[in-house]
Short mmCIF file of C-alpha atoms in Angstrom, two decimals:
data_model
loop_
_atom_site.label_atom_id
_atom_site.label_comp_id
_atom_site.label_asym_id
_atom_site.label_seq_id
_atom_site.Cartn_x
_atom_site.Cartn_y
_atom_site.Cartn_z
CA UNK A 718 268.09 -105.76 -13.51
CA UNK A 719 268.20 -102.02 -15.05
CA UNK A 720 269.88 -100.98 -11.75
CA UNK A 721 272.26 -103.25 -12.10
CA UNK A 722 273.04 -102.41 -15.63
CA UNK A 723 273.04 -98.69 -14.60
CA UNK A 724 275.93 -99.66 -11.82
CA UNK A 725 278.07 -101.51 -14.50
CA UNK A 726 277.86 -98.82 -16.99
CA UNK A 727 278.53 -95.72 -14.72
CA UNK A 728 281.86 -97.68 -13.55
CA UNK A 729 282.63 -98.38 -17.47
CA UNK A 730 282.02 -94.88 -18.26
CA UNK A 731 284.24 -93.73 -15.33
CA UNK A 732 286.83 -95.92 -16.07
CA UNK A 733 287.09 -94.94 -20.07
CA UNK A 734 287.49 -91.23 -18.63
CA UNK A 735 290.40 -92.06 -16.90
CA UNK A 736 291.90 -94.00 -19.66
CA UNK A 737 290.94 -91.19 -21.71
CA UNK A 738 292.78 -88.78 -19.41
CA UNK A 739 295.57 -90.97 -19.77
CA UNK A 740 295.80 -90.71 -23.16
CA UNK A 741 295.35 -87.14 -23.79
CA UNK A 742 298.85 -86.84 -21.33
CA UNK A 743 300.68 -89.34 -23.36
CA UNK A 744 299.05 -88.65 -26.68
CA UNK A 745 298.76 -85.17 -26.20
CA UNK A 746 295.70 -85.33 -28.93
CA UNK A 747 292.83 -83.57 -28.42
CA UNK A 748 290.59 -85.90 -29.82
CA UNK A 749 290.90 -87.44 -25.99
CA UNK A 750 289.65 -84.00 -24.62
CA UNK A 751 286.48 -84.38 -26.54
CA UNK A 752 285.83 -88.03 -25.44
CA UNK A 753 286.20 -86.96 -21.73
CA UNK A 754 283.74 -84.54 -22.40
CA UNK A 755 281.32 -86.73 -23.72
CA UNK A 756 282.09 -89.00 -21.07
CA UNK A 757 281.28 -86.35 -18.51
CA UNK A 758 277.83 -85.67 -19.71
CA UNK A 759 277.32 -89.61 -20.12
CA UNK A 760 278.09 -89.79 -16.34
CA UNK A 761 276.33 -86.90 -15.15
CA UNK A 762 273.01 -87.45 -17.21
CA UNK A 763 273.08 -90.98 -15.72
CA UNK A 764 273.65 -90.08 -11.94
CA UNK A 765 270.61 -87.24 -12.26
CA UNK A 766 268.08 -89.82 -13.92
CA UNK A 767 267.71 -88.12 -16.81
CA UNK A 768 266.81 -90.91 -18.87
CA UNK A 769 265.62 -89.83 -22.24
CA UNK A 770 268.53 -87.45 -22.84
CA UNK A 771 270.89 -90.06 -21.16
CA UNK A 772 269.68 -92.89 -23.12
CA UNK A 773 269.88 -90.43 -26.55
CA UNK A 774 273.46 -89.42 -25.68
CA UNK A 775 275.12 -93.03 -24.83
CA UNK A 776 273.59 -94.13 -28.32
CA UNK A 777 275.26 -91.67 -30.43
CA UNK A 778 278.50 -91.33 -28.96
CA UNK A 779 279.38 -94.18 -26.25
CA UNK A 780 279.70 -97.15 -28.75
CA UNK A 781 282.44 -95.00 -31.06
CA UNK A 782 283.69 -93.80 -27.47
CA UNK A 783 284.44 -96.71 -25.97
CA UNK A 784 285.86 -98.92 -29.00
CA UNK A 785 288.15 -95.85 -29.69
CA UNK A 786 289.50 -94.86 -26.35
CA UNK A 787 290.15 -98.47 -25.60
CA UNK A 788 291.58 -99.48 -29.22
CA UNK A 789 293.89 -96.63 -28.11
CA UNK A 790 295.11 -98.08 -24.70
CA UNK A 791 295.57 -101.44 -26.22
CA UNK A 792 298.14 -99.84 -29.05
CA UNK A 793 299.78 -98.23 -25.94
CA UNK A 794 299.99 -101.17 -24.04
CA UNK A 795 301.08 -103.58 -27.37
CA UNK A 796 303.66 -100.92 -28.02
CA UNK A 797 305.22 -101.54 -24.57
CA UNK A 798 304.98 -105.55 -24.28
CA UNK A 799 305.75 -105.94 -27.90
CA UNK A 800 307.18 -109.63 -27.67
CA UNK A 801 303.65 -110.65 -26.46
CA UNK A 802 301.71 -109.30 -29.13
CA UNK A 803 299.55 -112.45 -29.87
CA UNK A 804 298.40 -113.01 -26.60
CA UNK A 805 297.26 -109.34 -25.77
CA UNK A 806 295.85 -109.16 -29.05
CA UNK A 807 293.42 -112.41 -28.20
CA UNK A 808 292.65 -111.06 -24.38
CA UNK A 809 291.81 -107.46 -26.48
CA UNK A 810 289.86 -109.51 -29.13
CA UNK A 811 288.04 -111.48 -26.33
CA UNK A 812 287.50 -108.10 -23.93
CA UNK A 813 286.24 -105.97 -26.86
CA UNK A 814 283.81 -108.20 -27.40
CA UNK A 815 282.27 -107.42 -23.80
CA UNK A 816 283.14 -103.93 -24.60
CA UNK A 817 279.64 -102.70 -25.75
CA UNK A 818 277.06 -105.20 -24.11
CA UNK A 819 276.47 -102.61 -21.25
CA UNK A 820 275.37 -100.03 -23.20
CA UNK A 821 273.30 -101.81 -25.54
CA UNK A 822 270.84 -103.50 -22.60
CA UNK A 823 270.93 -100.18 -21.08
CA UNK A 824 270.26 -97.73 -23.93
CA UNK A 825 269.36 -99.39 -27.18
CA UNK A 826 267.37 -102.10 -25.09
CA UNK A 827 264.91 -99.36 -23.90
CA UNK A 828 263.92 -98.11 -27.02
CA UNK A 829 260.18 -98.90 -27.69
CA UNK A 830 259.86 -97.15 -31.00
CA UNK A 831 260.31 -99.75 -33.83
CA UNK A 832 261.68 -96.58 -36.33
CA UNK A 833 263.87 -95.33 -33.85
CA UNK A 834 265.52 -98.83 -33.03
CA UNK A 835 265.86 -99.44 -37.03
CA UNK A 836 267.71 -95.57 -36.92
CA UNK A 837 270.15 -96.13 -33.91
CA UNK A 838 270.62 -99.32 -35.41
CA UNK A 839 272.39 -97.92 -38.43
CA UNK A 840 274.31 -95.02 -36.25
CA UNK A 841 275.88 -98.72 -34.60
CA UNK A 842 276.77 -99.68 -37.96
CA UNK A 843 278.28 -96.43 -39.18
CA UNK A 844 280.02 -95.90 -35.66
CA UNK A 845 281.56 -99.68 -35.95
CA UNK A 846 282.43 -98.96 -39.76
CA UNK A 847 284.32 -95.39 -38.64
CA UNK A 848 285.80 -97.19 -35.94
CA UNK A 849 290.01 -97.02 -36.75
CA UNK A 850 291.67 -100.83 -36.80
CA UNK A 851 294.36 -100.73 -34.48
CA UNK A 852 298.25 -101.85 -35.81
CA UNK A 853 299.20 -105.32 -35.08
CA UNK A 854 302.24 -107.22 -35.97
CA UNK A 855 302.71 -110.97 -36.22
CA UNK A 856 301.93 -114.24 -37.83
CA UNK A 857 299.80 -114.29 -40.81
CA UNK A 858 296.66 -115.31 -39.09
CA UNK A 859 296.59 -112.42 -36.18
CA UNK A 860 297.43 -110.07 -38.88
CA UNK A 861 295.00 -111.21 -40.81
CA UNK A 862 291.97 -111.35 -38.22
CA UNK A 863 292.93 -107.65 -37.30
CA UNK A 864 293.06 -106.55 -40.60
CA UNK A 865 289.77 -107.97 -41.68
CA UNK A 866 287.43 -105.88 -39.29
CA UNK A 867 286.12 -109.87 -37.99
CA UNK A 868 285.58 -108.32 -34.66
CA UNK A 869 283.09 -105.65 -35.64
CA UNK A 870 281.08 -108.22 -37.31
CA UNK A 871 280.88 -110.37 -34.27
CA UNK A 872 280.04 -107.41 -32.11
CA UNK A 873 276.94 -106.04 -34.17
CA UNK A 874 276.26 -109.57 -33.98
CA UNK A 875 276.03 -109.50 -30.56
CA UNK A 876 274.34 -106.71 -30.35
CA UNK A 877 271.44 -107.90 -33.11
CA UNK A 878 270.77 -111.12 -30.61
CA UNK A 879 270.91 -108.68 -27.19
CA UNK A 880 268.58 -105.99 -28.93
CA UNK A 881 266.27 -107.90 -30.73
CA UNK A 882 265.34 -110.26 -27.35
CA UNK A 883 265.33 -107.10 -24.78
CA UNK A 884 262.90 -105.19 -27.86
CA UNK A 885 260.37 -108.04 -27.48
CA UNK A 886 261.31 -109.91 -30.55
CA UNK A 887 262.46 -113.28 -31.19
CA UNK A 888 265.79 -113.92 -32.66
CA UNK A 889 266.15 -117.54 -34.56
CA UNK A 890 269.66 -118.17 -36.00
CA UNK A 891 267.74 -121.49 -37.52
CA UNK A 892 263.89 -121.70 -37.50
CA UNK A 893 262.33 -124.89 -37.83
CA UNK A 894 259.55 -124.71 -40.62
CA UNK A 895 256.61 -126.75 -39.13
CA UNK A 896 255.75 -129.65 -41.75
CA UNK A 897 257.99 -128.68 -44.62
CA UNK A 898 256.75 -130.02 -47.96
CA UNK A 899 258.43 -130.93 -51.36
CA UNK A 900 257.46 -127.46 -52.82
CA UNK A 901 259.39 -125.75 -50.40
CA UNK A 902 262.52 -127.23 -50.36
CA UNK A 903 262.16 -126.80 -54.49
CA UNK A 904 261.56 -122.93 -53.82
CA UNK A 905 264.59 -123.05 -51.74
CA UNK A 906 266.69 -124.77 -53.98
CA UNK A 907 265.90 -122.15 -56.81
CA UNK A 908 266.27 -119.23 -54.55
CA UNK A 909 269.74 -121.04 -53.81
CA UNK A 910 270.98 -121.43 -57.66
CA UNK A 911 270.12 -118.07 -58.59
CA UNK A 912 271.44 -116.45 -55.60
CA UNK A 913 275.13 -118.75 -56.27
CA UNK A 914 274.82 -117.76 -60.35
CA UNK A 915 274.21 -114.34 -59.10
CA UNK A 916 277.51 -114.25 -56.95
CA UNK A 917 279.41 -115.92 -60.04
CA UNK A 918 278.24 -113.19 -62.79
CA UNK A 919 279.08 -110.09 -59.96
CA UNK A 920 282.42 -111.69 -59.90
CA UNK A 921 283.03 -112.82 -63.58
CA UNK A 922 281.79 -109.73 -65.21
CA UNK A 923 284.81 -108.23 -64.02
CA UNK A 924 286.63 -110.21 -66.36
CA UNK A 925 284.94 -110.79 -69.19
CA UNK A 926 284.73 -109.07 -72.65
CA UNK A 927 282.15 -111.70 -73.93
CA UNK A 928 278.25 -112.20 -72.17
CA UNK A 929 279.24 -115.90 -72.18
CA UNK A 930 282.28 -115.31 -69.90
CA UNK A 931 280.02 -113.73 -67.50
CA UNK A 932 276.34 -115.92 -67.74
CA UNK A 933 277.86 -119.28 -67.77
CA UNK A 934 281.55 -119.78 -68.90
CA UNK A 935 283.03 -119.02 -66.32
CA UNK A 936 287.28 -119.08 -65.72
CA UNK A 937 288.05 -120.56 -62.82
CA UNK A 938 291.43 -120.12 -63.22
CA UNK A 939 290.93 -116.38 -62.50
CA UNK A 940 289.92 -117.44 -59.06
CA UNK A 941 293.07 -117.94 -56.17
CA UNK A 942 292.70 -116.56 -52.80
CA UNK A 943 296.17 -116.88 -52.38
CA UNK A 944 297.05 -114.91 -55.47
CA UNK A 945 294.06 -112.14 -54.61
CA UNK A 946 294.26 -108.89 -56.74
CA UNK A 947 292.85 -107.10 -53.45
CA UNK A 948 293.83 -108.24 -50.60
CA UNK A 949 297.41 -110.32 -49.98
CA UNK A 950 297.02 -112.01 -46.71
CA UNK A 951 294.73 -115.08 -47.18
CA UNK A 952 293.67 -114.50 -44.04
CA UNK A 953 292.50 -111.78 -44.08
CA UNK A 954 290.80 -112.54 -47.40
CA UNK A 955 288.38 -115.16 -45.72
CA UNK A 956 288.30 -113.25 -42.85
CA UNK A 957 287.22 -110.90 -44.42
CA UNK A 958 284.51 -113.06 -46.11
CA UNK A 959 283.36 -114.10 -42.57
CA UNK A 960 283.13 -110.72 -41.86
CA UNK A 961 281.12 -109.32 -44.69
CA UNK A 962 278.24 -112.61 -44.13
CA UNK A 963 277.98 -112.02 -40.67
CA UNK A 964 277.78 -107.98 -40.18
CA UNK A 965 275.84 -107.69 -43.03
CA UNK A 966 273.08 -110.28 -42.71
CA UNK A 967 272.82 -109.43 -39.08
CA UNK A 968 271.86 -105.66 -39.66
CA UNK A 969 269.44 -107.52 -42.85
CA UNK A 970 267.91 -109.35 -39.76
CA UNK A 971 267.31 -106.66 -37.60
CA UNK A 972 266.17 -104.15 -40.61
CA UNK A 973 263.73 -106.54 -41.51
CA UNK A 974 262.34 -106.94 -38.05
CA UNK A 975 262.11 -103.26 -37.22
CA UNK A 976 260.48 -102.59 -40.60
CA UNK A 977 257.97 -105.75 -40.60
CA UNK A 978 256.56 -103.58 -37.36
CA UNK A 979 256.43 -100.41 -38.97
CA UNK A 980 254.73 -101.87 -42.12
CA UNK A 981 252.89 -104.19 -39.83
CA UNK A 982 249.30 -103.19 -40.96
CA UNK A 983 250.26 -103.04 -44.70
CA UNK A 984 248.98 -105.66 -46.49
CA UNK A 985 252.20 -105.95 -48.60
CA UNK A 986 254.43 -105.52 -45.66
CA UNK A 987 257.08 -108.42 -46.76
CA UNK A 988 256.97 -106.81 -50.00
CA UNK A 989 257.93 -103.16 -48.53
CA UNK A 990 260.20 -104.39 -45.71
CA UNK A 991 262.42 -106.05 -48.47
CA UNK A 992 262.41 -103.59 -50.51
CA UNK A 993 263.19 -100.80 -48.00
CA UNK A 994 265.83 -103.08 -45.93
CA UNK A 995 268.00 -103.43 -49.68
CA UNK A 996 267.96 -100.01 -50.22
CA UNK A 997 269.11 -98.74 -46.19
CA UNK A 998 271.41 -101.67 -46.80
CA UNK A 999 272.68 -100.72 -50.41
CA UNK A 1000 272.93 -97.10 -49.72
CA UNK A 1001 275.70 -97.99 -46.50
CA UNK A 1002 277.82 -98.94 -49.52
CA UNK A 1003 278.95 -95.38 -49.36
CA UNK A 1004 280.77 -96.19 -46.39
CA UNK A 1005 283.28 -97.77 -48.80
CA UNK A 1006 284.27 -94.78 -50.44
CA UNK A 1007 286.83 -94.24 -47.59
CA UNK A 1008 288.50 -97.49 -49.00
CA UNK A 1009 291.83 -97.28 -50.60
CA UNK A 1010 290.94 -97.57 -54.55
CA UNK A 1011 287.61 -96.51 -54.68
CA UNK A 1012 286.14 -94.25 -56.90
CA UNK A 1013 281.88 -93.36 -58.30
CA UNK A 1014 281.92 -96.15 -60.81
CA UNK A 1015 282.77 -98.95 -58.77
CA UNK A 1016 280.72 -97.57 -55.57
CA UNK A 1017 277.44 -97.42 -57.75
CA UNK A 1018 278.08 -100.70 -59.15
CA UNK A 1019 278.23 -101.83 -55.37
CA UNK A 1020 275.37 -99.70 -54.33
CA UNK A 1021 273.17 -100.99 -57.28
CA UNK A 1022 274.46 -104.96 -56.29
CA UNK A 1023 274.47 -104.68 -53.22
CA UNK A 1024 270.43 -103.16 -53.69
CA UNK A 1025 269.11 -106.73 -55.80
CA UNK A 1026 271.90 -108.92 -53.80
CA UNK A 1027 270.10 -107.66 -50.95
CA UNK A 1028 266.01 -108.72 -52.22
CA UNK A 1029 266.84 -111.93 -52.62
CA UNK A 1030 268.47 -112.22 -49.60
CA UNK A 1031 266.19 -110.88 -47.87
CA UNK A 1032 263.80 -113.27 -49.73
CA UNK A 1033 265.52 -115.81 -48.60
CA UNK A 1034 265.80 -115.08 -44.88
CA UNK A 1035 261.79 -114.74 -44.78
CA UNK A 1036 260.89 -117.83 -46.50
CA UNK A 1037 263.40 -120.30 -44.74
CA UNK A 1038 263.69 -118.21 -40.96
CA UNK A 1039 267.76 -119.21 -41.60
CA UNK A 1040 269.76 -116.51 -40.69
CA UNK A 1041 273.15 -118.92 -41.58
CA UNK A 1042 271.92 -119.57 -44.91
CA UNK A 1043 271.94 -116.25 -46.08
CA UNK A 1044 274.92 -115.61 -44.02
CA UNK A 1045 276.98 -118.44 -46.09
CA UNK A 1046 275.72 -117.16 -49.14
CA UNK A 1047 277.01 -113.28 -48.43
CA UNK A 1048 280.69 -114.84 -47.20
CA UNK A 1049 280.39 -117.31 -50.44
CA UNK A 1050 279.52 -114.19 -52.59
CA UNK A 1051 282.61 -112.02 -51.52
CA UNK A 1052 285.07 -114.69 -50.88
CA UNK A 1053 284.39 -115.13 -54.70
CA UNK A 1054 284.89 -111.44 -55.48
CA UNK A 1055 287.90 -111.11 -52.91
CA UNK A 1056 289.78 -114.04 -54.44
CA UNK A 1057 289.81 -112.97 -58.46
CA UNK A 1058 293.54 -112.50 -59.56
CA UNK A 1059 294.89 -109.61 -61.35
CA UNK A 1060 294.24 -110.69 -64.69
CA UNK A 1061 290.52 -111.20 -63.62
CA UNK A 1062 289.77 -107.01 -64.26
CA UNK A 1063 289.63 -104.75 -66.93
CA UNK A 1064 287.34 -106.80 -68.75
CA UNK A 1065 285.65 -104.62 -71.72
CA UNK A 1066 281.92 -105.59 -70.95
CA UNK A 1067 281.49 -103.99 -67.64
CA UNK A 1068 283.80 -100.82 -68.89
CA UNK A 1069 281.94 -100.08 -71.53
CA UNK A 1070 279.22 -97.31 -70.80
CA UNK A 1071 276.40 -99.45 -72.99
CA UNK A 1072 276.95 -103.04 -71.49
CA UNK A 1073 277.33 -101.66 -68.38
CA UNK A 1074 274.02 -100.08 -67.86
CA UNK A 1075 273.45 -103.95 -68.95
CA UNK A 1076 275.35 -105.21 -65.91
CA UNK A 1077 273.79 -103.09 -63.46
CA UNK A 1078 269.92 -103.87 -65.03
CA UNK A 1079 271.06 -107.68 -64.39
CA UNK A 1080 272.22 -107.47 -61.07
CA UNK A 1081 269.11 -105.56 -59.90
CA UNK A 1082 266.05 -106.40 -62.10
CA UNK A 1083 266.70 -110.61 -61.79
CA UNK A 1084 267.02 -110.33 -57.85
CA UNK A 1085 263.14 -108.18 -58.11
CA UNK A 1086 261.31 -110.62 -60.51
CA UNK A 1087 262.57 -113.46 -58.27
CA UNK A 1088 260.44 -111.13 -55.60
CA UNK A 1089 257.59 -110.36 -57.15
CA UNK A 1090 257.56 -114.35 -57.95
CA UNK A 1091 257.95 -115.29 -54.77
CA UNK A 1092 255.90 -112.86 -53.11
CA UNK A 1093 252.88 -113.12 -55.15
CA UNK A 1094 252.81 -116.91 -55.19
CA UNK A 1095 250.70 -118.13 -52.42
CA UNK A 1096 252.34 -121.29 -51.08
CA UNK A 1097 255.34 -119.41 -50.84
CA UNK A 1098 253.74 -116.25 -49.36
CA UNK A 1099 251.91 -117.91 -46.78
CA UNK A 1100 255.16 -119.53 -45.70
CA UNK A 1101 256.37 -116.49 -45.28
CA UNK A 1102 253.76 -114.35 -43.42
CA UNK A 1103 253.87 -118.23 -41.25
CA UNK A 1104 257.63 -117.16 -39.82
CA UNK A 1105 256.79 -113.74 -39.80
CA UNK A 1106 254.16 -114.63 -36.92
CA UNK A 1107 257.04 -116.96 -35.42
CA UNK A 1108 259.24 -113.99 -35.13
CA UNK A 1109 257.59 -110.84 -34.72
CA UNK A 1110 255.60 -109.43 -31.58
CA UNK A 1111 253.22 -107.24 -33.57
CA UNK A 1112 251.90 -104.34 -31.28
CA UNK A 1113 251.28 -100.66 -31.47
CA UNK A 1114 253.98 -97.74 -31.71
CA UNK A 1115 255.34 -96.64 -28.43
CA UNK A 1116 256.66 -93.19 -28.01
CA UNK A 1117 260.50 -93.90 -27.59
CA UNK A 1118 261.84 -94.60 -24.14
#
C-alpha cells in the first residue's frame, strides 16, 4: 500500500512542477521558482529513499505547495473560460478536496511520535490558514462558499479522519455511550446551557452598556444575518459558521488525542490535555491578526475566549465522544457573533478598561470551574476516562518515522 502511495505522490509532485513551470512563464513571479525548487527536492528525496528527510520536507512545504500552485492554475484557467465560472469552480472545489490525501497517508500517516503528529498537525493548520482564497465571480452562493474558507475546513477534516485511523487511533464522529443513565444526559444538558449562555454573553457584550444586557436580557433585534455588521453576503456568513465548527473542532479532536498519549501516564491527563489543547487552540487566534479590522484589543479578547470557549468544549467532546455536538455548538457560537448588526458594537461595558478585565475573567474563569466540576466529580470522570479507552490506543513513544 505505501508503494502505491509513493507512485501517486511522485506523479502529483511531478505534475505540480510542471504547472509550476507554467506559471512562472505566464506569471513571471518568482514565488513559482521557489515552489519548483521545493518540488525538486520533494521528488528527488523520494526517488533516493530517503525517508526521514523526505517525509520532514513534504510536511512542511507540500500541503502550502500544492493548494497554492494549483489555486493558481485554476485562476488562470477561470480567467480564460469565464462564462463557466460555476461549474469549474465546483470540479476545483470537488478536486481540491483530493488535493492533499496523498501526502497525508504518505507523510503525516508515518509519524509514530504522538508530539510530533500534534506539531505537524498545527504547521497543516497554519499552512491551510496562509493559504490565499482564489477570486471568484458569480451568484451569491459560489461567492459566498469561496469567500468563507468552507473548503479548508472540510480538508483538515479530511485529513483529522485519514491521520487519526493510519496513527492507530480511532476516530468516532458519534460514540455510542454504553448504558447511558439519567445523570448523564443531566450533565449534558448543563454542559449544553452554559456552553449556549456562553455564546449569547460573547456576542451581547458587544452591545451592551448594562451587565443585564449581556447575562440575560438579551436584544434580539441586534441579531440579522442578512443585515451583518461583518460580513455582507449571507452566505458567506453561515458559511462561514460551518467553517469555523468544523476546522476548529476537528484540530480540538486531534489535539486532544495526540495529547491524551503524551499525558497518558498522568493521572490527571483529561485535566492537562484540556487545558493544553485550549491554549494551542486559543493562541492560533493570532492567525487573525492578518484580518481586515483587527487590532490587540479585539485579538486578546479572542485569544482569552477562544482559551475558556475551548475547556468546555473540550469538556464536552470527552464526556459525550460527539464530535457534531461540539461542532454545532462552535458554528451556533459564531453564526451568533457573525450575524450582530451595526448598532450591536460600541457598547460601553466591554470598552471600558475596568469591566472589561470583567468580560475577559467571565469568559475564561466560568468555562474552568465548569472543569474542575466536571473533572473532579466521579460519575462524570469515569465516563470520561470510559471513552477515552474507546478511543485511544495507549502505547509507548516511538522515535518519529
Amino acid at each position: 500500500m505505501k508503494t502505491m502511495y509513493n507512485k501517486i505522490l511522485k506523479s502529483q509532485i511531478l505534475l505540480t512542477i510542471l504547472f509550476a513551470v507554467l506559471l512562472l512563464i505566464v506569471q513571471h513571479d518568482l514565488l513559482n521558482l521557489l515552489y519548483i525548487i521545493f518540488l525538486s527536492f520533494s521528488f528527488l528525496f523520494i526517488y533516493i529513499g530517503f525517508n526521514r528527510k523526505s517525509h520532514i520536507l513534504n510536511i512542511v512545504v507540500l500541503p502550502y505547495t500544492f493548494l497554492s500552485v494549483y489555486n493558481n492554475i485554476f485562476k488562470l484557467i477561470i480567467k480564460i473560460y469565464a462564462d463557466w465560472g460555476t461549474v469549474l469552480y465546483v470540479a476545483y472545489f470537488i478536486g481540491m478536496l483530493a488535493l492533499l490525501i496523498p501526502v497525508i497517508l504518505y507523510d503525516y500517516g508515518t509519524i509514530k511520535n504522538p508530539i510530533w503528529q500534534l506539531v505537524a498537525t498545527v504547521w497543516l493548520i497554519i499552512s491551510l490558514f496562509l493559504t490565499p482564497l482564489i477570486s471568484i465571480e458569480g451568484n451569491a452562493v459560489i461567492v459566498g462558499l469561496n469567500k468563507s474558507n468552507l473548503l479548508m475546513a472540510l480538508i483538515f477534516l479530511e485529513y483529522a479522519y485519514i491521520a487519526i485511523t493510519t496513527w492507530g487511533y480511532k476516530f468516532y464522529f458519534n460514540l455510542k455511550i454504553s448504558n447511558p443513565t439519567f445523570f448523564y444526559y443531566l450533565f449534558l444538558l448543563v454542559l449544553g446551557i452554559v456552553t449556549v449562555w456562553i455564546s449569547f454573553f460573547n456576542t451581547f457584550i458587544l452591545s451592551a452598556s448594562e451587565w443585564n444586557q449581556a447575562i440575560w436580557n438579551w436584544d434580539f433585534s441586534l441579531i440579522n444575518p442578512i443585515n451583518s455588521a461583518i460580513i455582507k453576503n449571507v452566505w458567506q456568513l453561515y458559511f462561514s459558521a460551518l467553517d469555523a465548527g468544523i476546522m476548529e473542532e476537528s484540530a480540538r479532536y486531534v489535539f486532544l488525542i495526540t495529547l491524551l498519549i503524551i499525558f497518558s501516564r498522568k493521572k490527571g491527563r483529561a485535566t492537562y490535555s484540556i487545558l493544553l489543547s485550549s491554549i494551542i487552540f486559543s493562541l492560533l487566534h493570532i492567525l487573525n491578526f492578518s484580518t481586515p479590522g483587527a487590532n490587540i484589543d479585539s485579538i486578546l479578547f479572542q485569544i482569552f475566549h477562544a482559551f475558556g470557549f475551548g475547556c468546555l468544549l473540550g469538556v464536552i467532546l470527552l464526556y459525550s465522544g460527539k464530535l457534531w455536538l461540539t461542532m454545532l455548538f462552535h458554528t451556533f457560537a459564531d453564526f451568533l457573533n457573525f450575524s450582530l448588526i451595526p448598532l450591536g458594537y460600541g457598547g460601553s461595558l466591554v470598552s471600558n478598561e475596568n469591566t472589561g478585565v470583567i468580560v475577559l475573567t467571565v469568559v475564561t474563569v466560568i468555562p474552568l470551574i465548569i472543569l474542575m466540576i466536571i473533572l473532579e466529580n466521579k460519575k462524570t470522570r469515569a465516563v470520561i476516562e470510559t471513552n477515552i479507552k474507546k478511543t485511544f490506543i495507549f502505547s509507548q513513544f516511538s522515535p518519529i518515522w
